[in-house]
Coordinates of C-alpha atoms and ligand atoms in Angstrom, one line a residue:
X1 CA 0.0 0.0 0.0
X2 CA 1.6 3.1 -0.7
X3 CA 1.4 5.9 1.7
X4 CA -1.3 8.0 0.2
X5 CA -3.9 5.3 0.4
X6 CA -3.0 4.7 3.7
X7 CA -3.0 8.4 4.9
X8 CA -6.6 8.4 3.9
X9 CA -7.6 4.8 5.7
X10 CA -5.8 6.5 8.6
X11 CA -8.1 9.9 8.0
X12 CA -11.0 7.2 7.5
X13 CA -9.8 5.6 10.9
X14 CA -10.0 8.6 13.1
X15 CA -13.0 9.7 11.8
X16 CA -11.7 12.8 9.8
X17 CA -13.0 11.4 6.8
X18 CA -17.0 10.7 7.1
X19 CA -17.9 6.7 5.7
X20 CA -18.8 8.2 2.7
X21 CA -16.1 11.1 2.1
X22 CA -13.7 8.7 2.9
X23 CA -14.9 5.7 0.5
X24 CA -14.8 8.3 -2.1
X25 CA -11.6 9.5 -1.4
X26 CA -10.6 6.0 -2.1
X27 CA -12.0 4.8 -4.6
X28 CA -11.0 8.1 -6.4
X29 CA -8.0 7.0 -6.6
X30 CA -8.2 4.5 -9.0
X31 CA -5.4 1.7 -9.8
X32 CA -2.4 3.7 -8.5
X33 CA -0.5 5.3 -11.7
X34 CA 2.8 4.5 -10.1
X35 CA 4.6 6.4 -12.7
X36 CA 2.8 9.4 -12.1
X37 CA 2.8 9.4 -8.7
X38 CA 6.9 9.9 -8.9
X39 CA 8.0 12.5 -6.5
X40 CA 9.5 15.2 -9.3
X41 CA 11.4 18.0 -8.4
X42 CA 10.5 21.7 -9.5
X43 CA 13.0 24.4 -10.1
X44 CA 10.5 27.1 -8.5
X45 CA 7.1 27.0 -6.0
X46 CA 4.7 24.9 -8.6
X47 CA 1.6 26.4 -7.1
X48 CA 2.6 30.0 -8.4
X49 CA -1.1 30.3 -10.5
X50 CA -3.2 30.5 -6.7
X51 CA -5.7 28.1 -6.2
X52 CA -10.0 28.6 -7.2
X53 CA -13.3 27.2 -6.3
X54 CA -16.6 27.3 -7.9
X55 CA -19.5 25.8 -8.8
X56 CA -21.1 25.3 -5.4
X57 CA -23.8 22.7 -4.7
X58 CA -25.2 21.8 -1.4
X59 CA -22.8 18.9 -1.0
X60 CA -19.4 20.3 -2.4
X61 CA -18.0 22.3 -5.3
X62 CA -15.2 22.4 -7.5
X63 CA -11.3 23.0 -6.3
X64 CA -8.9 24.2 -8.9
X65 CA -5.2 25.1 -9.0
X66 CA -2.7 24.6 -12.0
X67 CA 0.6 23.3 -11.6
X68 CA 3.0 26.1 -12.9
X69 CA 6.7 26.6 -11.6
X70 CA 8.1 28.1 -14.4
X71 CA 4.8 30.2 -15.3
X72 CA 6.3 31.6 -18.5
X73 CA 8.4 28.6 -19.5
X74 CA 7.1 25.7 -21.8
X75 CA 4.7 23.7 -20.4
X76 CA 4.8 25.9 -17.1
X77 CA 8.5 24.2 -16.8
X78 CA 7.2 20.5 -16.2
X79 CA 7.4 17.4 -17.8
X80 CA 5.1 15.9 -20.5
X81 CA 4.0 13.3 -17.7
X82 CA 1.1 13.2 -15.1
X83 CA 1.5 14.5 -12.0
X84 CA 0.0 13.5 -9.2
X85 CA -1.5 16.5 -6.4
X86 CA -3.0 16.0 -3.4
X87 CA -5.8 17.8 -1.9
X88 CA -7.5 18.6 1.4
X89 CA -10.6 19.9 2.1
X90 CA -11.2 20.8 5.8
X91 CA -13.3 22.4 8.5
X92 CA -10.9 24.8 9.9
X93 CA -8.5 27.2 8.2
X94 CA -5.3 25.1 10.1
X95 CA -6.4 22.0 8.9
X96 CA -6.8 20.1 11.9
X97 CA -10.8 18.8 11.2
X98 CA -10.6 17.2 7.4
X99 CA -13.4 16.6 6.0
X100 CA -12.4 15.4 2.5
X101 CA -8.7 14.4 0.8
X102 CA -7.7 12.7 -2.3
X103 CA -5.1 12.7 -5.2
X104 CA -5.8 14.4 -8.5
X105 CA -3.8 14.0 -11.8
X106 CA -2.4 17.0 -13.3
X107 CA -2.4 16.3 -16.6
X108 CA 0.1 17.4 -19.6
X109 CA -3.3 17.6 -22.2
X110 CA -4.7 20.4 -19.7
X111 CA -1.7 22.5 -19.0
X112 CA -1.2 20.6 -15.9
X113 CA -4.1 22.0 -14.3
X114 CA -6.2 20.1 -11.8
X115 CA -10.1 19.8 -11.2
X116 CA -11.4 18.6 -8.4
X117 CA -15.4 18.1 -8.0
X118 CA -15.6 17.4 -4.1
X119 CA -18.9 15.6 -2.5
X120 CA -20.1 14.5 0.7
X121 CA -19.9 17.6 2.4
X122 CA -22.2 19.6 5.0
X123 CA -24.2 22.1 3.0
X124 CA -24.3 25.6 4.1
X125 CA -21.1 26.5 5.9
X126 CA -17.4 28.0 4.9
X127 CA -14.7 25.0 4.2
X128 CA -10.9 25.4 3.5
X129 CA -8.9 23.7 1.2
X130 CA -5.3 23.2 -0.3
X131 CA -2.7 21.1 -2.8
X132 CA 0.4 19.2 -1.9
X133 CA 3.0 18.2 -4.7
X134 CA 6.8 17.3 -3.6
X135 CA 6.9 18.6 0.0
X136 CA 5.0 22.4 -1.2
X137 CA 2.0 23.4 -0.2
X138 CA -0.7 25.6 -2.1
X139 CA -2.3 29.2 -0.8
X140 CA -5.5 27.8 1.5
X141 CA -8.6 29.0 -0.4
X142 CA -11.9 29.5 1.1
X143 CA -15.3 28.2 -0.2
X144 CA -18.6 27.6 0.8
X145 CA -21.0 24.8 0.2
X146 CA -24.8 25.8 -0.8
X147 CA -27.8 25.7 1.4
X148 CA -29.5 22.1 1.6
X149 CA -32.3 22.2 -1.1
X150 CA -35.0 23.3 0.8
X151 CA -33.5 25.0 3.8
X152 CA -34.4 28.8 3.7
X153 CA -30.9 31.0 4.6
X154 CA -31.3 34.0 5.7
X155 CA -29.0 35.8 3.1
X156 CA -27.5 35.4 0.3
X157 CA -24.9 37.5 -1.0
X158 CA -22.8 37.9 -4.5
X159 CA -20.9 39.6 -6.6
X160 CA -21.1 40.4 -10.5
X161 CA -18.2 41.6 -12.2
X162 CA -16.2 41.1 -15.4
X163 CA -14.4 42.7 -18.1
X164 CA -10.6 42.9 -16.7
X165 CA -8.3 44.1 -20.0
X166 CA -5.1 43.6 -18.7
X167 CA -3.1 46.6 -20.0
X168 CA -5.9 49.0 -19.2
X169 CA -5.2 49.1 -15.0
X170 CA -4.5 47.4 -11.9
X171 CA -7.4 44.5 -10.3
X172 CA -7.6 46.6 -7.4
X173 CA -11.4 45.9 -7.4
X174 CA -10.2 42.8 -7.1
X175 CA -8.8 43.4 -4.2
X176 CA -11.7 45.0 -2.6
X177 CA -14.0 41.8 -4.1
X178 CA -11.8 39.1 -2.0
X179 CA -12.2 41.7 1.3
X180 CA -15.9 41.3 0.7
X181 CA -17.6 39.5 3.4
X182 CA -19.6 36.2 3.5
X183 CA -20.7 35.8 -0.4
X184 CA -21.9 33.0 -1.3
X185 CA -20.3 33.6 -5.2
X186 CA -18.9 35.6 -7.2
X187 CA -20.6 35.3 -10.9
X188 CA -17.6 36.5 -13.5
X189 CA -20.0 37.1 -16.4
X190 CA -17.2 37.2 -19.0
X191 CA -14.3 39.1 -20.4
X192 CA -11.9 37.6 -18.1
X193 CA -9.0 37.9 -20.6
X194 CA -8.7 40.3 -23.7
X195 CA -7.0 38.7 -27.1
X196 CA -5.6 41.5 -28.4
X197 CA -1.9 41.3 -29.1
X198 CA 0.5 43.7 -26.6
X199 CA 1.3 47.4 -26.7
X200 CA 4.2 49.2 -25.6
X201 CA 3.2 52.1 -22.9
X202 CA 1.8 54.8 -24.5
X203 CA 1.4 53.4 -27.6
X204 CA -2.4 54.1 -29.2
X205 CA -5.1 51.9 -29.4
X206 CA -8.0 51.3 -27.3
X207 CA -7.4 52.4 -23.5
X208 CA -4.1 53.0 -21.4
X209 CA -1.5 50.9 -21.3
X210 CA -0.5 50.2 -17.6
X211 CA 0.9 47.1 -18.5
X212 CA 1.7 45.3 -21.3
X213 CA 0.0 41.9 -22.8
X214 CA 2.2 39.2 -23.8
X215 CA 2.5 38.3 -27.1
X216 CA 0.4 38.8 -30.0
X217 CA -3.6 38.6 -30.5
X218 CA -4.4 35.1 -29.3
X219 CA -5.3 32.4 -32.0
X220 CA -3.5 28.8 -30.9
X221 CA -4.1 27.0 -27.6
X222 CA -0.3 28.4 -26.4
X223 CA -1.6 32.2 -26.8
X224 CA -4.4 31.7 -24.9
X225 CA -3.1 29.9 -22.5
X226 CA 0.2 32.5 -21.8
X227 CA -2.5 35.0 -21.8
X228 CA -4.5 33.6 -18.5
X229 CA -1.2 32.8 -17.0
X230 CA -0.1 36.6 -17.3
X231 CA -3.3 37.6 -15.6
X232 CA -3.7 34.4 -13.5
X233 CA -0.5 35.4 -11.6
X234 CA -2.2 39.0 -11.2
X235 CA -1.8 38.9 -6.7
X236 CA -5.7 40.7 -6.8
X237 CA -7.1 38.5 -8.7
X238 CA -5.4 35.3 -7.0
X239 CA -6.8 36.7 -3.4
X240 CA -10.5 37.0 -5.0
X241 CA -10.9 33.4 -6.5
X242 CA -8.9 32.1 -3.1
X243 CA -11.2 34.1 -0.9
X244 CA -14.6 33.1 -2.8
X245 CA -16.5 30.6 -4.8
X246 CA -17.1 31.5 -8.6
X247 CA -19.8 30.8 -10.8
X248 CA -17.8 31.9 -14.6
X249 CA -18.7 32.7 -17.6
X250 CA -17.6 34.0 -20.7
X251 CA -18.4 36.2 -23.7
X252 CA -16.8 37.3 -26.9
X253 CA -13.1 38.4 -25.7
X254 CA -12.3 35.3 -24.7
X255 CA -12.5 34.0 -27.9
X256 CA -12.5 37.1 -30.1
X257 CA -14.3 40.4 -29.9
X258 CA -18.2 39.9 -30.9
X259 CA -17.8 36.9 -32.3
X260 CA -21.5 35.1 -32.2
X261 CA -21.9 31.5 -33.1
X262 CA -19.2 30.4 -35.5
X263 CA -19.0 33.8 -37.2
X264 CA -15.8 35.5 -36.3
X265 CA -15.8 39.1 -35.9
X266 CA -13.5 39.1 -38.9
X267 CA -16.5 38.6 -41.7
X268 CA -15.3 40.6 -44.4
X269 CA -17.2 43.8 -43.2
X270 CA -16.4 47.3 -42.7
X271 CA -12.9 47.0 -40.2
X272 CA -12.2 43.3 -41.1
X273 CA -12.3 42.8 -45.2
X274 CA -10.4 39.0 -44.8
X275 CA -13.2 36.8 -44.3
X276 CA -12.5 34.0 -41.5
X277 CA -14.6 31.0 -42.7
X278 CA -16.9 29.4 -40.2
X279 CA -14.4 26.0 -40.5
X280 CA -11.3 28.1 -39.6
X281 CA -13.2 30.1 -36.7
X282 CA -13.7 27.0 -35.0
X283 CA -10.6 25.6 -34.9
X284 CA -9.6 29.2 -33.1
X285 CA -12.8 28.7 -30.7
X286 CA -11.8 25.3 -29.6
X287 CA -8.1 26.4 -28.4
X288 CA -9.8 29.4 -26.8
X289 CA -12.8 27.3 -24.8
X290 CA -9.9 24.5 -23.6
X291 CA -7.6 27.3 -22.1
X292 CA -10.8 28.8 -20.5
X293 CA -11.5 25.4 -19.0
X294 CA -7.9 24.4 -18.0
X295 CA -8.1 27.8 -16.1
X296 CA -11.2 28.4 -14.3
X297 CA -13.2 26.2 -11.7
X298 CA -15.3 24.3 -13.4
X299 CA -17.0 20.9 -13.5
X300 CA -16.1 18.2 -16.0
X301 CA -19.7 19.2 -17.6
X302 CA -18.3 22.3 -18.9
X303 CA -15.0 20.6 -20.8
X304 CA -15.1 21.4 -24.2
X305 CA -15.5 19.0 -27.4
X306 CA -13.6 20.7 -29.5
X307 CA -15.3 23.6 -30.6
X308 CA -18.8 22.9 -28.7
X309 CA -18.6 23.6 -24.7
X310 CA -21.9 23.4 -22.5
X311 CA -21.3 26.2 -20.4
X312 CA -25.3 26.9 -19.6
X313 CA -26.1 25.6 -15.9
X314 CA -28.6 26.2 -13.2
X315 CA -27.3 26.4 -9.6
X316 CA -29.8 26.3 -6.5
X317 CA -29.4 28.2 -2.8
X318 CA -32.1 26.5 -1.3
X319 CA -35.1 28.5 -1.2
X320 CA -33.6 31.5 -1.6
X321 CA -32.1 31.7 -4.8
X322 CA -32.0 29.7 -8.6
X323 CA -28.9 31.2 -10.8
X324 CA -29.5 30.6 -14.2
X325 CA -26.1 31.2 -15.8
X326 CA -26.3 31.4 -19.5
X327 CA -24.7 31.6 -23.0
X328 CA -25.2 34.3 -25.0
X329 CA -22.4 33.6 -28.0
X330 CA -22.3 30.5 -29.0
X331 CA -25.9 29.9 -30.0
X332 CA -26.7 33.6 -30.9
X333 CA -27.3 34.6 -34.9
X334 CA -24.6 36.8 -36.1
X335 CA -25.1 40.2 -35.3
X336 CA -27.9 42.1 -37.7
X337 CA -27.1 45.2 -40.0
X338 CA -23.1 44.2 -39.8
X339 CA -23.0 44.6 -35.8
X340 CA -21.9 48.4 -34.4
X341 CA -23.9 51.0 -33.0
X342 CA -26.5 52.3 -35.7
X343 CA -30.3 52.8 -36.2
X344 CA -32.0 49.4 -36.8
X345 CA -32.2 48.1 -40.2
X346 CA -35.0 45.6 -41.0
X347 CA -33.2 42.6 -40.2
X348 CA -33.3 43.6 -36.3
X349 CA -37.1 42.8 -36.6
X350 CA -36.8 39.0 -38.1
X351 CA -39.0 36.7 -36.2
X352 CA -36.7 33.9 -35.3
X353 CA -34.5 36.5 -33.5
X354 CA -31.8 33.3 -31.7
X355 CA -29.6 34.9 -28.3
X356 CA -29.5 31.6 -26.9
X357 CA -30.7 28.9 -29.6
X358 CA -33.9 27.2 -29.2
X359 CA -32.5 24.2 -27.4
X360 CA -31.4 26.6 -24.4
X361 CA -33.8 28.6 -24.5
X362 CA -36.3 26.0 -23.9
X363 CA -34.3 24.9 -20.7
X364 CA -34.2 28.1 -19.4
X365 CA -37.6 28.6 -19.5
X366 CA -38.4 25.3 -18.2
X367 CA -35.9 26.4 -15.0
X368 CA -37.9 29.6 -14.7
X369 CA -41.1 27.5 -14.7
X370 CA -40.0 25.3 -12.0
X371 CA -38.4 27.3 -10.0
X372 CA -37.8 26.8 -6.1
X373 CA -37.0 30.4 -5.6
X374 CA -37.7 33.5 -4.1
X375 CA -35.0 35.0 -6.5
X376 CA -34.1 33.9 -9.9
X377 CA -31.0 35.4 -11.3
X378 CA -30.2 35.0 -14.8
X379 CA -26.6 35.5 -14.7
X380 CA -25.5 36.7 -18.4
X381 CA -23.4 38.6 -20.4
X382 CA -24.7 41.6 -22.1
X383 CA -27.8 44.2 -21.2
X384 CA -30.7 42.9 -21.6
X385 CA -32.7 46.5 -20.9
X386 CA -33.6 48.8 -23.4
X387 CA -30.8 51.2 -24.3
X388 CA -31.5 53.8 -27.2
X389 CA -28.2 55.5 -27.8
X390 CA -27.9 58.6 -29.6
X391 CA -29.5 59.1 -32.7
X392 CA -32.1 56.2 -32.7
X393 CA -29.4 53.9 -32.8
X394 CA -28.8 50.1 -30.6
X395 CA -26.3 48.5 -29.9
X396 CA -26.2 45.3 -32.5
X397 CA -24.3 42.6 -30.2
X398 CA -27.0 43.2 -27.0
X399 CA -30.1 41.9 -26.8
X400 CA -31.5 45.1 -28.4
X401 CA -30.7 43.8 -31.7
X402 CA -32.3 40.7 -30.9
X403 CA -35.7 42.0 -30.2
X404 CA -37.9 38.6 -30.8
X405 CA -35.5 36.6 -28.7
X406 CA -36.2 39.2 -25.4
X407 CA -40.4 39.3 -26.2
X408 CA -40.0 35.6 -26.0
X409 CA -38.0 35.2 -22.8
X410 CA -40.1 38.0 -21.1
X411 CA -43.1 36.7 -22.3
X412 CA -42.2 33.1 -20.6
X413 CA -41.2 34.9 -17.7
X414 CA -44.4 37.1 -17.1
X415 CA -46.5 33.8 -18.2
X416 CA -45.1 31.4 -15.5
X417 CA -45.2 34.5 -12.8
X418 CA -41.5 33.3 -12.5
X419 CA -40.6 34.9 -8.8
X420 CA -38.0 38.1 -8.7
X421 CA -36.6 37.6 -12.1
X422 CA -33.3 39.5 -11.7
X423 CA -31.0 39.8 -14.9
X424 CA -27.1 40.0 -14.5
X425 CA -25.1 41.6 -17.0
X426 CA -21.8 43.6 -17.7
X427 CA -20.0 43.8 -21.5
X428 CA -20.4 47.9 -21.6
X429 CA -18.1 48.9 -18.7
X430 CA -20.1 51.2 -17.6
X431 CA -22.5 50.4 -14.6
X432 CA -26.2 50.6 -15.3
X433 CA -29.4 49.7 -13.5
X434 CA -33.1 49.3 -15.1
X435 CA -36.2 47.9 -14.7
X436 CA -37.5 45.5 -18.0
X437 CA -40.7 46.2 -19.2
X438 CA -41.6 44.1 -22.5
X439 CA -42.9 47.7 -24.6
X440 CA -41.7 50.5 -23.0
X441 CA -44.8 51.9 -20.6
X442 CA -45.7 48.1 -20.5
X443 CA -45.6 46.1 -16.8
X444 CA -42.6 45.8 -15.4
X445 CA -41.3 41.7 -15.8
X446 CA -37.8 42.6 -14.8
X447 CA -35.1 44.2 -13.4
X448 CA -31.1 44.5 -14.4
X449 CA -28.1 45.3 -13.0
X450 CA -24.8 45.8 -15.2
X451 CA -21.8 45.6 -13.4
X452 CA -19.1 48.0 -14.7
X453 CA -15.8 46.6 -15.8
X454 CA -12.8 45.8 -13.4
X455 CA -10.8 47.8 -15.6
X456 CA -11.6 48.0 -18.9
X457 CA -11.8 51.5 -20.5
X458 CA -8.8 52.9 -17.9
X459 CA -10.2 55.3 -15.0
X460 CA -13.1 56.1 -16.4
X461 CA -15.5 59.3 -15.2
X462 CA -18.7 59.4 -13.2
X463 CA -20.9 60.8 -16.1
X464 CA -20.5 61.3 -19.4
X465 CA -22.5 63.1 -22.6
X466 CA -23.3 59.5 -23.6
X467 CA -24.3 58.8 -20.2
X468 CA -26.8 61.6 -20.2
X469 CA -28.5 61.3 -23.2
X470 CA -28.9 57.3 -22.0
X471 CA -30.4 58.2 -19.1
X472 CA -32.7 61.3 -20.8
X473 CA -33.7 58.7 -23.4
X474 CA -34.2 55.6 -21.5
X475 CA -36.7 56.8 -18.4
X476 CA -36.5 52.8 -17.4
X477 CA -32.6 53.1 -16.4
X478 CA -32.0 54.4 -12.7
X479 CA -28.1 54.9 -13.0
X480 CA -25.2 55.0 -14.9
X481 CA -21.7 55.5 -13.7
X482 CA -18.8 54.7 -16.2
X483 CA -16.2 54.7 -12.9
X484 CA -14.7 50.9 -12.9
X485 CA -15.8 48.4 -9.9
X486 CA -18.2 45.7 -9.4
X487 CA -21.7 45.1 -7.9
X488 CA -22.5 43.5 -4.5
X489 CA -25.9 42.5 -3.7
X490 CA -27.4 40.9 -0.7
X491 CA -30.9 39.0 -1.3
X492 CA -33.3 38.3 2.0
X493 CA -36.8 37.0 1.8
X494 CA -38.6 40.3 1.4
X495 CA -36.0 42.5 -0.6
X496 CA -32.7 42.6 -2.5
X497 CA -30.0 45.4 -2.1
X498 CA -27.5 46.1 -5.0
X499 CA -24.7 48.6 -4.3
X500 CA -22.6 49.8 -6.9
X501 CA -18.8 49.7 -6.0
X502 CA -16.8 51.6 -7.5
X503 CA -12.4 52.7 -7.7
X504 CA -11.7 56.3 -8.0
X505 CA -8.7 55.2 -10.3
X506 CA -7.5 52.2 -12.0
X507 CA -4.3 53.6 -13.8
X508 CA -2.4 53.3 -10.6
X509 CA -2.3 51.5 -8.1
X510 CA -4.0 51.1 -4.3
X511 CA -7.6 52.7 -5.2
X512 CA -10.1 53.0 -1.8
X513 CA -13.2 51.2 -2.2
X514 CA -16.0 53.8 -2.7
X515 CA -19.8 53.5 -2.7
X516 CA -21.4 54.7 -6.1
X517 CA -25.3 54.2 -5.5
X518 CA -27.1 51.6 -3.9
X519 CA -31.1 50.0 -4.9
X520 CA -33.6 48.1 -3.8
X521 CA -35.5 46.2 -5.1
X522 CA -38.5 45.2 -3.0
X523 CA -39.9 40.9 -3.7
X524 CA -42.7 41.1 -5.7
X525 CA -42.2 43.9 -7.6
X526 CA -39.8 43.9 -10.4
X527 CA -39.0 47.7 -10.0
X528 CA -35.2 49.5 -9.2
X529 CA -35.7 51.9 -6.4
X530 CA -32.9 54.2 -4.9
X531 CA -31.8 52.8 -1.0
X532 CA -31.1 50.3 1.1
X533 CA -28.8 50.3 3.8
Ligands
LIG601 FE1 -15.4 43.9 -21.9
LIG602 CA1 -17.7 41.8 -24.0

């Protein structure tokens, strides 16, 4: 027997691992892989890329990390074999009650990085957990399993945020995000790398440069996956996904700006006259979606098949909450009247409008049929509110320009009287908040709240003429502010609170955490109103 198996009979024995947990932890294991489970030597700390949760369910979640000691090197300066890590899950932050343990294999195929889905575990409370490779240890990160289904917490509280370019400033909302008490997730609704290729400071282009991207725009597997190593061993962002569980997501920069089904944003319109085919964008999309799995917490569910990823998923908090996290890309039609900002052209009216494709779509509605909750949050990518810009004109890649798809879902949200439908969005960096009526003057069915970016767009200001003739246009939206930050909101069982955080600067770093606006919105009716405590 070698000594993991019986390190976890002798958790087993003393009763640190429950029957089950410990079982699990066992049979986990598998045949032993004695060649992976070699001791190797690394020439720097292997756990340099932090360590993540997500995905919580009542009886576990997801633990991540990604074995890197040469971050920059090739292959993260390991060898083409599978390593074994081990992990701990535990009561206490020292370790001294564990609750779960096992060995994972780090695998070569996925950059070494390492999934765990843990099980067996008490719902409803904080846990700790950590790797071990040759004699090193990994950051402890925090998590915390869901509510039993059916229990009713008394809170719930979460985060949306998103949109971090690199080279535009510093994750100090990061920062301020893992300082944030007791939330039960963060949801990162996309954006969480850019692809475009580095500039030099003070070169042009879109946004300050604070600091510079590696390489060039991202196409192959290696790009993408140098590019979340540069902003994985960002220290803000490591203490966020340590400190909290996330639910992710992602939208087009990921992959490529705007892209929208297999239709790159280079389709021989306007800016981009080289066509990239629909069999050529997919080989790009398949390196992008396996780099954004090798890096983020997720379940096996959400590895990609090539080009095709199920990254749609429902997550329950008891009583209290159903998170709906969708995809708004890869099922969506191209963007009509060749995408940009511009009055609508006739093609924004076509019947058979498609954000999410039929086949989600029908799940979601059947989740907001269904639905345990006092609050269901569809956690997404880009508004879903009415925004008429200057001019007359919408904004092509929201769901604006996909007018048909929004009657539908708002329709099949007023017709089940699906509880406290609250939207989540980001994608403008700028922070808005609305309340969703199907025809404007119509019932409220509704409300939204875009998060502003971490740092996208540099500093930022608090208004702006574009912010003002929003707001004058669009009665329905409460606030803007086009400052950089994240929301926070707490859900109870007779009201929701949303405050707006905001960074006074981004372009250095060290930013206090400031308090741009805060709403309510009160259960049972699907209005924004200024308040809360
Ligand atoms: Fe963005
Ligand atoms: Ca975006």
């Amino acid at each position: 027997m070698d000594s993991l198996r019986r390190h976890i009979l002798d958790l087993s024995r003393r009763g640190a691992l429950r029957g089950a947990a410990g079982l699990a932890a066992l049979a986990a294991l598998g045949p032993m892989p004695r060649r992976a489970l070699a001791q190797p030597s690394f020439r720097g700390f292997p756990f340099t890329l932090g360590v993540a949760s997500g995905e919580p369910a009542p009886d576990g979640f997801v633990i991540w990390t990604r074995l890197a000691p040469e971050p920059h090197a090739p292959d993260g300066g390991l060898p083409r074999a599978a390593l074994a890590v081990e992990w701990e899950v535990a009561e206490d932050e020292r370790f001294a009650r564990i609750a779960a343990a096992g060995t994972a294999l780090a695998r070569p195929e996925l950059a070494h990085a390492v999934h765990v889905e843990v099980g067996g575990l008490t719902p409803g409370r904080p846990w700790f957990y950590r790797f071990r490779i040759a004699g090193e240890a990994s950051a402890t990160g925090r998590c915390r399993t869901a509510p039993a289904a059916g229990a009713a917490p008394a809170r719930l509280r979460f985060v949306n945020a998103g949109c971090q370019h690199y080279e535009h400033g510093h994750f100090t909302a990061w920062r301020h995000i893992a300082a944030e008490p007791d939330l039960d997730f963060v949801f990162h609704y996309g954006d969480y790398i850019y692809e475009y290729g580095g500039r030099a400071p003070g070169q042009g282009g879109w946004g300050p440069v604070v600091r510079s991207h590696l390489g060039q725009e991202t196409i192959a597997l290696a790009d993408y996956r140098q590019r979340y190593t540069q902003y994985r061993l960002d220290p803000d962002l490591q203490a966020a996904h340590a400190a909290h569980p996330f639910l992710v997501s992602y939208d087009d920069h990921e992959v490529d700006n705007n892209w929208a089904g297999d239709v790159s944003e280079e389709d021989g319109r306007g800016r981009f006259p080289v066509i990239v085919p629909p069999e050529v964008f997919v080989l790009r999309k398949a390196a992008a979606f396996q780099a954004w799995y090798e890096h983020m917490p997720l379940r096996r569910a959400a590895m990609p098949r090539g080009p095709d990823i199920t990254a749609y998923r429902r997550l329950d908090f008891g009583t209290m909450a159903r998170v709906h996290v969708l995809d708004t890309r890869q099922f969506r039609d191209d963007q009509p009247c060749g995408d940009g900002a511009k009055p609508a052209c006739p093609d924004v009216s076509r019947p058979d409008a498609q954000m999410l494709g039929a086949e989600q779509e029908r799940w979601l509605l059947g989740g907001l049929a269904d639905s345990p909750a006092r609050w269901n949050i569809i956690a997404q990518q880009v508004p879903m509110m009415r925004r008429d810009l200057r001019g007359g004109a919408i904004s092509m890649d929201k769901w604006d320009a996909y007018p048909a798809a929004r009657h539908r879902l708002l329709d099949g949200i007023a017709e089940r009287r699906t509880p406290n439908p609250i939207v989540l969005s980001g994608d403008v960096h700028v922070a808005l908040a609305a309340t969703i009526r199907r025809m404007p003057g119509g019932a409220p069915v509704a409300t939204e709240f875009t998060a502003t970016s971490i740092t996208s767009a540099g500093d930022g200001t608090e208004t702006t003429p574009a912010g003002e003739e929003i707001r004058s246009r669009n009665p329905d939206i409460a606030f803007f502010h086009a400052r950089r930050g994240y929301c926070v909101s707490e859900a109870g069982p007779g009201r929701m609170t949303t405050e707006f955080v905001s960074v006074p600067f981004v372009t250095r770093d060290g930013a206090a955490r400031e308090t741009a606006a805060r709403f309510v919105v009160e259960s049972g009716r699907a209005e924004v109103k200024v308040g809360g405590g």
